[in-house]
Amino acid sequence: MNLQSLLREKRVLVLCGAGGVGKTTTAAALGVAAARAGRKVLVLTIDPAKRLAEAMGMPEGGAEPTPIPPERLFAGQEPGPGRLDVWMLDPRVVFERFVRRLSSSPEAARTILENRLYRFLSDLVAGMQEYAAAEALDNFLDEGGYELIVLDTPPSRHALDFLEAPGRLARFLDDRIVSVFLPEEKSRGGRLWRKTSQLVGNVLGSIFGESFTQEMRTFMGAFSGLFAGIRLRADRLRSRLTSPDAAFLLVTSPEGASLSEAAFFRDMLHEKGLPFAGFVLNRSWAREDGLTSPEALLRHVEDAGAARDGVEALIRLADLERARAEAHRGVLARLAEKLPAGAVAVAAPEAGGELEDFGGLVRLGEALATS
Ligand SMILES: Nc1ncnc2c1ncn2[C@@H]1O[C@H](COP(=O)(O)OP(=O)(O)OP(=O)(O)O)[C@@H](O)[C@H]1O
Ligand SMILES: [Mg+2]
Protein backbone atom coordinates (compact mmCIF):
# COMPACT_ATOMS: atom_id res chain seq x y z
CA MET A 1 0.00 0.00 0.00
CA ASN A 2 1.21 3.53 -0.68
CA LEU A 3 -0.15 6.88 0.28
CA GLN A 4 -2.15 7.08 -2.93
CA SER A 5 -4.14 3.99 -2.05
CA LEU A 6 -4.74 5.30 1.47
CA LEU A 7 -6.14 8.46 -0.10
CA ARG A 8 -8.31 6.39 -2.38
CA GLU A 9 -9.63 3.87 0.12
CA LYS A 10 -9.83 5.30 3.64
CA ARG A 11 -12.71 7.25 5.09
CA VAL A 12 -10.75 8.97 7.85
CA LEU A 13 -7.13 10.05 7.93
CA VAL A 14 -5.79 11.46 11.20
CA LEU A 15 -2.49 13.34 11.28
CA CYS A 16 -0.50 13.41 14.50
CA GLY A 17 2.96 14.54 15.49
CA ALA A 18 5.09 16.99 17.44
CA GLY A 19 4.47 20.74 17.36
CA GLY A 20 5.30 22.53 14.12
CA VAL A 21 6.32 19.47 12.07
CA GLY A 22 3.71 20.12 9.39
CA LYS A 23 0.58 18.23 10.47
CA THR A 24 -1.80 20.93 9.27
CA THR A 25 0.09 21.50 6.01
CA THR A 26 0.22 17.76 5.32
CA ALA A 27 -3.48 17.39 6.12
CA ALA A 28 -4.28 20.15 3.62
CA ALA A 29 -1.95 18.80 0.92
CA LEU A 30 -3.34 15.26 1.26
CA GLY A 31 -6.89 16.61 1.16
CA VAL A 32 -6.07 18.49 -2.03
CA ALA A 33 -4.51 15.38 -3.60
CA ALA A 34 -7.49 13.16 -2.72
CA ALA A 35 -10.01 15.69 -4.03
CA ARG A 36 -8.10 16.17 -7.27
CA ALA A 37 -8.11 12.39 -7.61
CA GLY A 38 -11.90 12.46 -7.48
CA ARG A 39 -13.04 12.07 -3.87
CA LYS A 40 -15.35 14.25 -1.82
CA VAL A 41 -13.04 15.43 0.91
CA LEU A 42 -13.29 17.45 4.09
CA VAL A 43 -10.17 18.73 5.80
CA LEU A 44 -10.73 19.60 9.44
CA THR A 45 -7.84 21.82 10.47
CA ILE A 46 -6.88 23.16 13.83
CA ASP A 47 -5.19 26.50 14.06
CA PRO A 48 -3.55 26.60 10.61
CA ALA A 49 -0.58 28.86 9.94
CA LYS A 50 -1.72 32.16 8.45
CA ARG A 51 -0.17 31.52 5.06
CA LEU A 52 -1.88 28.12 4.82
CA ALA A 53 -5.26 29.60 5.69
CA GLU A 54 -4.65 32.22 3.01
CA ALA A 55 -3.46 29.71 0.42
CA MET A 56 -6.58 27.63 1.02
CA GLY A 57 -8.89 30.64 1.29
CA MET A 58 -10.21 29.54 4.69
CA PRO A 59 -12.13 32.11 6.67
CA GLU A 60 -11.20 32.27 10.33
CA GLY A 61 -13.65 30.90 12.87
CA GLY A 62 -16.27 30.03 10.25
CA ALA A 63 -19.31 28.19 11.49
CA GLU A 64 -19.07 25.54 8.81
CA PRO A 65 -16.78 24.11 6.12
CA THR A 66 -15.80 26.30 3.18
CA PRO A 67 -15.72 24.77 -0.30
CA ILE A 68 -12.60 25.33 -2.38
CA PRO A 69 -13.79 26.71 -5.73
CA PRO A 70 -13.42 24.03 -8.43
CA GLU A 71 -11.36 26.31 -10.68
CA ARG A 72 -8.78 26.57 -7.93
CA LEU A 73 -8.96 22.91 -6.89
CA PHE A 74 -8.55 21.59 -10.41
CA ALA A 75 -6.05 24.17 -11.67
CA GLY A 76 -3.80 22.53 -14.24
CA GLN A 77 -5.97 19.47 -14.79
CA GLU A 78 -9.37 18.47 -16.09
CA PRO A 79 -12.09 19.13 -13.50
CA GLY A 80 -13.15 15.85 -11.88
CA PRO A 81 -15.95 14.62 -9.64
CA GLY A 82 -13.94 15.46 -6.51
CA ARG A 83 -14.72 18.20 -4.03
CA LEU A 84 -12.75 19.80 -1.24
CA ASP A 85 -14.17 21.55 1.79
CA VAL A 86 -11.99 22.88 4.57
CA TRP A 87 -12.97 23.92 8.01
CA MET A 88 -10.85 25.67 10.52
CA LEU A 89 -12.34 24.20 13.67
CA ASP A 90 -13.29 26.52 16.43
CA PRO A 91 -13.74 24.16 19.38
CA ARG A 92 -16.16 26.57 21.02
CA VAL A 93 -18.45 26.77 18.02
CA VAL A 94 -18.45 22.99 17.72
CA PHE A 95 -19.04 22.42 21.37
CA GLU A 96 -21.91 24.85 21.55
CA ARG A 97 -23.58 23.14 18.65
CA PHE A 98 -23.06 19.86 20.41
CA VAL A 99 -24.63 21.13 23.63
CA ARG A 100 -27.63 22.29 21.61
CA ARG A 101 -28.07 18.97 19.91
CA LEU A 102 -27.74 16.79 22.95
CA SER A 103 -29.73 18.87 25.36
CA SER A 104 -33.19 17.60 26.21
CA SER A 105 -34.78 20.88 25.17
CA PRO A 106 -33.80 24.25 23.75
CA GLU A 107 -34.31 25.64 27.26
CA ALA A 108 -31.86 23.13 28.73
CA ALA A 109 -29.30 24.10 26.09
CA ARG A 110 -29.82 27.74 26.88
CA THR A 111 -29.35 27.06 30.59
CA ILE A 112 -25.90 25.76 29.81
CA LEU A 113 -24.79 28.17 27.11
CA GLU A 114 -26.08 31.34 28.64
CA ASN A 115 -24.75 30.56 32.06
CA ARG A 116 -21.94 32.95 32.80
CA LEU A 117 -19.96 30.02 34.16
CA TYR A 118 -20.03 28.19 30.86
CA ARG A 119 -17.06 29.90 29.28
CA PHE A 120 -15.06 29.62 32.43
CA LEU A 121 -15.91 25.97 32.91
CA SER A 122 -15.43 24.92 29.31
CA ASP A 123 -11.80 25.96 29.70
CA LEU A 124 -11.50 24.12 32.95
CA VAL A 125 -13.02 20.84 31.96
CA ALA A 126 -10.09 18.81 30.76
CA GLY A 127 -10.59 17.32 27.36
CA MET A 128 -13.56 19.40 26.33
CA GLN A 129 -11.69 21.18 23.56
CA GLU A 130 -10.18 17.99 22.20
CA TYR A 131 -13.57 16.42 22.40
CA ALA A 132 -14.97 19.11 20.17
CA ALA A 133 -12.79 17.96 17.25
CA ALA A 134 -13.90 14.38 17.73
CA GLU A 135 -17.47 15.53 17.94
CA ALA A 136 -17.21 17.35 14.61
CA LEU A 137 -15.63 14.30 13.01
CA ASP A 138 -18.32 11.98 14.30
CA ASN A 139 -21.00 14.30 13.05
CA PHE A 140 -19.66 14.56 9.54
CA LEU A 141 -19.25 10.79 9.41
CA ASP A 142 -22.89 10.48 10.37
CA GLU A 143 -24.08 12.88 7.76
CA GLY A 144 -22.13 10.91 5.18
CA GLY A 145 -21.60 13.85 2.81
CA TYR A 146 -17.87 13.18 2.51
CA GLU A 147 -15.97 10.16 1.25
CA LEU A 148 -12.80 11.12 3.10
CA ILE A 149 -12.28 13.27 6.17
CA VAL A 150 -8.75 14.39 6.96
CA LEU A 151 -8.40 15.34 10.60
CA ASP A 152 -5.57 17.53 11.77
CA THR A 153 -4.69 17.36 15.48
CA PRO A 154 -3.33 19.94 17.92
CA PRO A 155 0.37 19.94 18.76
CA SER A 156 0.28 17.94 21.91
CA ARG A 157 0.87 14.52 23.32
CA HIS A 158 -2.73 14.80 24.38
CA ALA A 159 -3.90 15.11 20.80
CA LEU A 160 -5.59 11.73 20.96
CA ASP A 161 -7.16 12.34 24.31
CA PHE A 162 -10.38 13.10 22.55
CA LEU A 163 -10.91 9.37 22.50
CA GLU A 164 -10.86 9.40 26.24
CA ALA A 165 -12.16 12.88 26.82
CA PRO A 166 -15.67 11.77 27.69
CA GLY A 167 -14.17 9.62 30.40
CA ARG A 168 -12.26 12.60 31.67
CA LEU A 169 -15.33 14.80 31.51
CA ALA A 170 -17.20 12.25 33.50
CA ARG A 171 -14.44 12.07 36.08
CA PHE A 172 -14.58 15.81 36.40
CA LEU A 173 -18.27 15.77 37.07
CA ASP A 174 -18.07 12.77 39.33
CA ASP A 175 -15.65 14.67 41.43
CA ARG A 176 -17.16 15.18 44.84
CA ILE A 177 -16.51 18.87 44.95
CA VAL A 178 -18.43 19.29 41.74
CA SER A 179 -21.25 17.02 42.76
CA VAL A 180 -21.84 19.42 45.61
CA PHE A 181 -23.33 21.60 42.96
CA LEU A 182 -25.52 18.97 41.40
CA PRO A 183 -29.19 19.10 42.20
CA GLU A 184 -29.89 16.72 45.04
CA GLU A 185 -31.56 13.95 43.10
CA LYS A 186 -28.51 13.74 40.81
CA SER A 187 -25.82 13.46 43.47
CA ARG A 188 -25.30 10.00 44.77
CA GLY A 189 -24.28 10.50 48.37
CA GLY A 190 -26.19 9.39 51.42
CA ARG A 191 -27.46 11.53 54.26
CA LEU A 192 -24.02 12.41 55.50
CA TRP A 193 -22.97 13.44 52.01
CA ARG A 194 -26.05 15.59 51.65
CA LYS A 195 -25.17 17.29 54.89
CA THR A 196 -21.59 17.87 53.77
CA SER A 197 -22.87 19.11 50.47
CA GLN A 198 -25.17 21.51 52.21
CA LEU A 199 -22.37 22.74 54.39
CA VAL A 200 -20.00 23.24 51.45
CA GLY A 201 -22.84 24.92 49.60
CA ASN A 202 -23.37 27.29 52.47
CA VAL A 203 -19.69 28.09 52.73
CA LEU A 204 -19.45 28.72 48.99
CA GLY A 205 -22.64 30.67 49.16
CA SER A 206 -21.14 32.94 51.74
CA ILE A 207 -18.00 33.37 49.66
CA PHE A 208 -19.48 33.72 46.19
CA GLY A 209 -23.00 34.70 47.05
CA GLU A 210 -26.13 32.60 47.04
CA SER A 211 -27.04 33.36 43.45
CA PHE A 212 -23.68 32.17 42.17
CA THR A 213 -24.04 28.86 43.95
CA GLN A 214 -27.54 28.49 42.60
CA GLU A 215 -26.34 29.27 39.11
CA MET A 216 -23.61 26.68 39.43
CA ARG A 217 -26.12 24.06 40.58
CA THR A 218 -28.42 24.77 37.65
CA PHE A 219 -25.51 24.63 35.25
CA MET A 220 -24.16 21.36 36.57
CA GLY A 221 -27.62 19.84 36.60
CA ALA A 222 -28.21 20.70 32.96
CA PHE A 223 -24.74 19.61 32.03
CA SER A 224 -24.90 16.24 33.68
CA GLY A 225 -27.83 15.47 31.40
CA LEU A 226 -25.44 15.45 28.44
CA PHE A 227 -23.36 12.60 29.69
CA ALA A 228 -25.32 9.69 28.38
CA GLY A 229 -25.03 11.25 24.93
CA ILE A 230 -21.32 11.89 25.30
CA ARG A 231 -20.62 8.31 26.39
CA LEU A 232 -22.58 6.85 23.53
CA ARG A 233 -20.79 8.97 20.97
CA ALA A 234 -17.38 8.26 22.43
CA ASP A 235 -17.95 4.53 22.08
CA ARG A 236 -19.11 4.88 18.52
CA LEU A 237 -16.26 7.16 17.57
CA ARG A 238 -13.74 4.80 19.10
CA SER A 239 -15.09 1.94 17.05
CA ARG A 240 -15.03 4.12 13.93
CA LEU A 241 -11.43 5.15 14.50
CA THR A 242 -10.22 1.64 15.26
CA SER A 243 -11.85 0.28 12.11
CA PRO A 244 -9.88 -0.42 8.92
CA ASP A 245 -11.63 2.59 7.35
CA ALA A 246 -9.44 4.86 9.45
CA ALA A 247 -5.72 5.48 9.19
CA PHE A 248 -3.36 7.42 11.43
CA LEU A 249 -0.33 9.05 9.86
CA LEU A 250 2.53 10.34 11.97
CA VAL A 251 4.23 13.46 10.67
CA THR A 252 7.81 14.12 11.69
CA SER A 253 10.74 16.25 10.67
CA PRO A 254 14.15 14.62 10.25
CA GLU A 255 15.25 16.06 13.61
CA GLY A 256 15.79 13.87 16.65
CA ALA A 257 13.22 15.47 18.94
CA SER A 258 10.34 15.15 16.53
CA LEU A 259 11.44 11.62 15.58
CA SER A 260 11.24 10.55 19.21
CA GLU A 261 7.84 12.20 19.45
CA ALA A 262 6.75 10.16 16.43
CA ALA A 263 7.99 7.01 18.18
CA PHE A 264 5.98 8.02 21.23
CA PHE A 265 2.85 8.45 19.10
CA ARG A 266 3.43 5.14 17.39
CA ASP A 267 3.48 3.37 20.77
CA MET A 268 0.41 5.26 21.82
CA LEU A 269 -1.52 4.25 18.69
CA HIS A 270 -0.53 0.67 19.33
CA GLU A 271 -1.68 0.90 22.93
CA LYS A 272 -5.02 2.38 21.93
CA GLY A 273 -5.52 -0.14 19.14
CA LEU A 274 -5.67 2.60 16.49
CA PRO A 275 -4.65 1.77 12.91
CA PHE A 276 -1.15 3.14 12.34
CA ALA A 277 -0.70 3.77 8.62
CA GLY A 278 2.83 5.14 8.49
CA PHE A 279 5.20 8.10 8.68
CA VAL A 280 5.49 11.28 6.70
CA LEU A 281 9.06 12.57 6.89
CA ASN A 282 8.32 16.21 6.21
CA ARG A 283 10.68 18.93 4.99
CA SER A 284 13.33 16.40 4.11
CA TRP A 285 15.89 16.08 1.36
CA ALA A 286 15.56 12.30 1.40
CA ARG A 287 14.37 12.23 -2.18
CA GLU A 288 17.09 14.46 -3.62
CA ASP A 289 19.18 11.59 -4.89
CA GLY A 290 19.82 12.94 -8.35
CA LEU A 291 22.13 15.77 -7.24
CA THR A 292 24.90 16.42 -9.72
CA SER A 293 28.32 17.06 -8.34
CA PRO A 294 29.99 20.32 -9.47
CA GLU A 295 33.01 18.13 -10.20
CA ALA A 296 30.99 16.35 -12.83
CA LEU A 297 30.20 19.68 -14.44
CA LEU A 298 33.88 20.62 -14.45
CA ARG A 299 34.65 17.69 -16.71
CA HIS A 300 33.01 19.61 -19.51
CA VAL A 301 34.94 22.82 -18.89
CA GLU A 302 38.11 23.29 -20.94
CA ASP A 303 40.17 25.32 -18.53
CA ALA A 304 39.19 23.20 -15.59
CA GLY A 305 42.13 24.36 -13.48
CA ALA A 306 41.07 28.04 -13.39
CA ALA A 307 37.39 27.21 -13.02
CA ARG A 308 38.15 24.85 -10.15
CA ASP A 309 39.26 27.69 -7.85
CA GLY A 310 35.98 29.43 -8.45
CA VAL A 311 33.88 26.44 -7.65
CA GLU A 312 35.73 25.12 -4.60
CA ALA A 313 33.13 26.67 -2.34
CA LEU A 314 30.37 25.24 -4.48
CA ILE A 315 31.88 21.79 -4.21
CA ARG A 316 31.98 22.02 -0.44
CA LEU A 317 28.38 23.17 -0.40
CA ALA A 318 27.35 20.34 -2.68
CA ASP A 319 29.12 17.90 -0.38
CA LEU A 320 27.12 19.22 2.57
CA GLU A 321 23.88 18.94 0.62
CA ARG A 322 24.69 15.40 -0.42
CA ALA A 323 25.55 14.47 3.14
CA ARG A 324 22.27 15.90 4.33
CA ALA A 325 20.29 14.05 1.67
CA GLU A 326 22.16 10.89 2.63
CA ALA A 327 21.35 11.40 6.31
CA HIS A 328 17.68 11.99 5.54
CA ARG A 329 17.56 8.88 3.39
CA GLY A 330 18.97 7.02 6.39
CA VAL A 331 16.22 8.44 8.60
CA LEU A 332 13.58 7.42 6.05
CA ALA A 333 15.05 3.93 5.82
CA ARG A 334 14.94 3.58 9.61
CA LEU A 335 11.33 4.75 9.67
CA ALA A 336 10.53 2.17 7.00
CA GLU A 337 11.96 -0.62 9.14
CA LYS A 338 9.50 -2.80 10.97
CA LEU A 339 6.42 -1.13 9.55
CA PRO A 340 3.28 -3.20 9.88
CA ALA A 341 1.83 -4.60 6.66
CA GLY A 342 0.30 -1.87 4.51
CA ALA A 343 1.96 1.03 6.34
CA VAL A 344 4.08 3.57 4.48
CA ALA A 345 7.10 5.76 5.10
CA VAL A 346 7.13 8.68 2.69
CA ALA A 347 9.25 11.78 2.41
CA ALA A 348 7.78 15.19 1.71
CA PRO A 349 10.16 17.77 0.30
CA GLU A 350 10.99 21.11 1.84
CA ALA A 351 8.66 23.30 -0.18
CA GLY A 352 10.29 26.56 0.85
CA GLY A 353 8.17 29.57 -0.09
CA GLU A 354 6.04 27.48 -2.45
CA LEU A 355 3.33 27.02 0.12
CA GLU A 356 2.35 30.65 -0.27
CA ASP A 357 -0.27 29.60 -2.78
CA PHE A 358 -2.64 26.79 -3.54
CA GLY A 359 -0.40 25.52 -6.35
CA GLY A 360 2.29 24.78 -3.76
CA LEU A 361 -0.16 22.60 -1.84
CA VAL A 362 -1.11 20.80 -5.04
CA ARG A 363 2.56 20.02 -5.71
CA LEU A 364 3.19 18.93 -2.12
CA GLY A 365 0.12 16.67 -2.26
CA GLU A 366 1.33 15.13 -5.49
CA ALA A 367 4.81 14.59 -4.08
CA LEU A 368 3.29 12.85 -1.05
CA ALA A 369 0.86 10.73 -3.01
CA THR A 370 3.40 9.53 -5.54
CA SER A 371 6.36 8.85 -3.30
N1 LIG B 1 7.02 20.64 3.43
C1 LIG B 1 7.11 21.89 3.85
N2 LIG B 1 7.89 22.78 3.20
C2 LIG B 1 8.01 24.05 3.62
N3 LIG B 1 7.39 24.54 4.69
C3 LIG B 1 6.60 23.72 5.39
C4 LIG B 1 6.41 22.36 5.02
N4 LIG B 1 5.56 21.78 5.90
C5 LIG B 1 5.25 22.75 6.78
N5 LIG B 1 5.86 23.91 6.49
C6 LIG B 1 5.77 25.17 7.23
O1 LIG B 1 6.08 24.93 8.57
C7 LIG B 1 5.25 25.68 9.44
C8 LIG B 1 4.50 24.73 10.38
O2 LIG B 1 3.66 23.90 9.59
P1 LIG B 1 2.24 23.43 10.13
O3 LIG B 1 1.46 24.55 10.67
O4 LIG B 1 1.64 22.60 9.07
O5 LIG B 1 2.74 22.49 11.31
P2 LIG B 1 1.87 21.83 12.46
O6 LIG B 1 2.51 20.54 12.78
O7 LIG B 1 0.44 21.80 12.06
O8 LIG B 1 2.07 22.89 13.60
P3 LIG B 1 1.30 22.94 15.00
O9 LIG B 1 1.88 21.81 15.78
O10 LIG B 1 1.65 24.29 15.53
O11 LIG B 1 -0.16 22.75 14.69
C9 LIG B 1 4.31 26.47 8.55
O12 LIG B 1 4.84 27.75 8.39
C10 LIG B 1 4.36 25.72 7.23
O13 LIG B 1 4.12 26.56 6.13
MG1 LIG C 1 -1.24 22.52 13.09
PDB file of N, CA, C and O in Angstrom, residues 329-354:
ATOM      1  N   ARG A 329      17.943  10.189   3.946  1.00  0.00           N
ATOM      2  CA  ARG A 329      17.561   8.877   3.393  1.00  0.00           C
ATOM      3  C   ARG A 329      17.720   7.798   4.454  1.00  0.00           C
ATOM      4  O   ARG A 329      16.933   6.862   4.543  1.00  0.00           O
ATOM      5  N   GLY A 330      18.769   7.968   5.281  1.00  0.00           N
ATOM      6  CA  GLY A 330      18.973   7.020   6.387  1.00  0.00           C
ATOM      7  C   GLY A 330      17.795   7.064   7.358  1.00  0.00           C
ATOM      8  O   GLY A 330      17.286   6.026   7.794  1.00  0.00           O
ATOM      9  N   VAL A 331      17.347   8.283   7.672  1.00  0.00           N
ATOM     10  CA  VAL A 331      16.218   8.436   8.596  1.00  0.00           C
ATOM     11  C   VAL A 331      14.978   7.752   8.001  1.00  0.00           C
ATOM     12  O   VAL A 331      14.276   6.989   8.666  1.00  0.00           O
ATOM     13  N   LEU A 332      14.749   8.010   6.707  1.00  0.00           N
ATOM     14  CA  LEU A 332      13.580   7.417   6.050  1.00  0.00           C
ATOM     15  C   LEU A 332      13.668   5.885   6.076  1.00  0.00           C
ATOM     16  O   LEU A 332      12.673   5.201   6.346  1.00  0.00           O
ATOM     17  N   ALA A 333      14.873   5.384   5.823  1.00  0.00           N
ATOM     18  CA  ALA A 333      15.046   3.927   5.817  1.00  0.00           C
ATOM     19  C   ALA A 333      14.760   3.360   7.209  1.00  0.00           C
ATOM     20  O   ALA A 333      14.115   2.311   7.344  1.00  0.00           O
ATOM     21  N   ARG A 334      15.210   4.071   8.235  1.00  0.00           N
ATOM     22  CA  ARG A 334      14.944   3.578   9.607  1.00  0.00           C
ATOM     23  C   ARG A 334      13.449   3.619   9.920  1.00  0.00           C
ATOM     24  O   ARG A 334      12.916   2.723  10.553  1.00  0.00           O
ATOM     25  N   LEU A 335      12.776   4.676   9.441  1.00  0.00           N
ATOM     26  CA  LEU A 335      11.326   4.747   9.666  1.00  0.00           C
ATOM     27  C   LEU A 335      10.603   3.602   8.947  1.00  0.00           C
ATOM     28  O   LEU A 335       9.582   3.109   9.411  1.00  0.00           O
ATOM     29  N   ALA A 336      11.189   3.214   7.797  1.00  0.00           N
ATOM     30  CA  ALA A 336      10.532   2.173   7.000  1.00  0.00           C
ATOM     31  C   ALA A 336      10.745   0.771   7.579  1.00  0.00           C
ATOM     32  O   ALA A 336      10.080  -0.177   7.192  1.00  0.00           O
ATOM     33  N   GLU A 337      11.710   0.690   8.518  1.00  0.00           N
ATOM     34  CA  GLU A 337      11.964  -0.623   9.135  1.00  0.00           C
ATOM     35  C   GLU A 337      10.795  -1.008  10.028  1.00  0.00           C
ATOM     36  O   GLU A 337      10.211  -0.162  10.692  1.00  0.00           O
ATOM     37  N   LYS A 338      10.509  -2.234  10.061  1.00  0.00           N
ATOM     38  CA  LYS A 338       9.495  -2.800  10.966  1.00  0.00           C
ATOM     39  C   LYS A 338       8.134  -2.097  10.896  1.00  0.00           C
ATOM     40  O   LYS A 338       7.470  -1.907  11.910  1.00  0.00           O
ATOM     41  N   LEU A 339       7.773  -1.680   9.699  1.00  0.00           N
ATOM     42  CA  LEU A 339       6.421  -1.131   9.547  1.00  0.00           C
ATOM     43  C   LEU A 339       5.440  -2.299   9.483  1.00  0.00           C
ATOM     44  O   LEU A 339       5.755  -3.332   8.908  1.00  0.00           O
ATOM     45  N   PRO A 340       4.265  -2.125  10.039  1.00  0.00           N
ATOM     46  CA  PRO A 340       3.279  -3.195   9.878  1.00  0.00           C
ATOM     47  C   PRO A 340       2.836  -3.282   8.411  1.00  0.00           C
ATOM     48  O   PRO A 340       3.035  -2.336   7.649  1.00  0.00           O
ATOM     49  N   ALA A 341       2.253  -4.400   8.053  1.00  0.00           N
ATOM     50  CA  ALA A 341       1.828  -4.596   6.665  1.00  0.00           C
ATOM     51  C   ALA A 341       0.915  -3.453   6.234  1.00  0.00           C
ATOM     52  O   ALA A 341       0.028  -3.041   6.980  1.00  0.00           O
ATOM     53  N   GLY A 342       1.170  -2.917   5.051  1.00  0.00           N
ATOM     54  CA  GLY A 342       0.304  -1.875   4.514  1.00  0.00           C
ATOM     55  C   GLY A 342       0.687  -0.471   4.935  1.00  0.00           C
ATOM     56  O   GLY A 342       0.175   0.498   4.376  1.00  0.00           O
ATOM     57  N   ALA A 343       1.579  -0.321   5.909  1.00  0.00           N
ATOM     58  CA  ALA A 343       1.959   1.026   6.343  1.00  0.00           C
ATOM     59  C   ALA A 343       3.045   1.591   5.433  1.00  0.00           C
ATOM     60  O   ALA A 343       3.758   0.847   4.763  1.00  0.00           O
ATOM     61  N   VAL A 344       3.142   2.915   5.402  1.00  0.00           N
ATOM     62  CA  VAL A 344       4.076   3.566   4.484  1.00  0.00           C
ATOM     63  C   VAL A 344       5.075   4.451   5.239  1.00  0.00           C
ATOM     64  O   VAL A 344       4.825   4.865   6.376  1.00  0.00           O
ATOM     65  N   ALA A 345       6.183   4.725   4.608  1.00  0.00           N
ATOM     66  CA  ALA A 345       7.098   5.762   5.101  1.00  0.00           C
ATOM     67  C   ALA A 345       7.433   6.615   3.895  1.00  0.00           C
ATOM     68  O   ALA A 345       8.092   6.149   2.973  1.00  0.00           O
ATOM     69  N   VAL A 346       6.905   7.828   3.868  1.00  0.00           N
ATOM     70  CA  VAL A 346       7.128   8.676   2.694  1.00  0.00           C
ATOM     71  C   VAL A 346       7.825   9.971   3.094  1.00  0.00           C
ATOM     72  O   VAL A 346       7.693  10.440   4.229  1.00  0.00           O
ATOM     73  N   ALA A 347       8.571  10.524   2.144  1.00  0.00           N
ATOM     74  CA  ALA A 347       9.255  11.779   2.406  1.00  0.00           C
ATOM     75  C   ALA A 347       8.546  12.901   1.676  1.00  0.00           C
ATOM     76  O   ALA A 347       8.162  12.752   0.521  1.00  0.00           O
ATOM     77  N   ALA A 348       8.320  14.006   2.368  1.00  0.00           N
ATOM     78  CA  ALA A 348       7.776  15.191   1.711  1.00  0.00           C
ATOM     79  C   ALA A 348       8.903  16.203   1.619  1.00  0.00           C
ATOM     80  O   ALA A 348       9.660  16.380   2.574  1.00  0.00           O
ATOM     81  N   PRO A 349       9.044  16.831   0.470  1.00  0.00           N
ATOM     82  CA  PRO A 349      10.163  17.766   0.304  1.00  0.00           C
ATOM     83  C   PRO A 349       9.963  19.057   1.087  1.00  0.00           C
ATOM     84  O   PRO A 349       8.847  19.396   1.462  1.00  0.00           O
ATOM     85  N   GLU A 350      11.064  19.751   1.316  1.00  0.00           N
ATOM     86  CA  GLU A 350      10.989  21.110   1.844  1.00  0.00           C
ATOM     87  C   GLU A 350      10.451  21.972   0.701  1.00  0.00           C
ATOM     88  O   GLU A 350      11.066  22.062  -0.355  1.00  0.00           O
ATOM     89  N   ALA A 351       9.284  22.569   0.928  1.00  0.00           N
ATOM     90  CA  ALA A 351       8.656  23.301  -0.176  1.00  0.00           C
ATOM     91  C   ALA A 351       9.051  24.770  -0.191  1.00  0.00           C
ATOM     92  O   ALA A 351       8.624  25.517  -1.074  1.00  0.00           O
ATOM     93  N   GLY A 352       9.849  25.176   0.802  1.00  0.00           N
ATOM     94  CA  GLY A 352      10.293  26.564   0.852  1.00  0.00           C
ATOM     95  C   GLY A 352       9.114  27.523   0.818  1.00  0.00           C
ATOM     96  O   GLY A 352       8.108  27.303   1.472  1.00  0.00           O
ATOM     97  N   GLY A 353       9.233  28.571  -0.013  1.00  0.00           N
ATOM     98  CA  GLY A 353       8.170  29.574  -0.089  1.00  0.00           C
ATOM     99  C   GLY A 353       6.990  29.143  -0.953  1.00  0.00           C
ATOM    100  O   GLY A 353       6.023  29.870  -1.098  1.00  0.00           O
ATOM    101  N   GLU A 354       7.080  27.939  -1.518  1.00  0.00           N
ATOM    102  CA  GLU A 354       6.042  27.481  -2.449  1.00  0.00           C
ATOM    103  C   GLU A 354       4.657  27.407  -1.844  1.00  0.00           C
ATOM    104  O   GLU A 354       3.663  27.462  -2.546  1.00  0.00           O
TER     105      GLU A 354
END
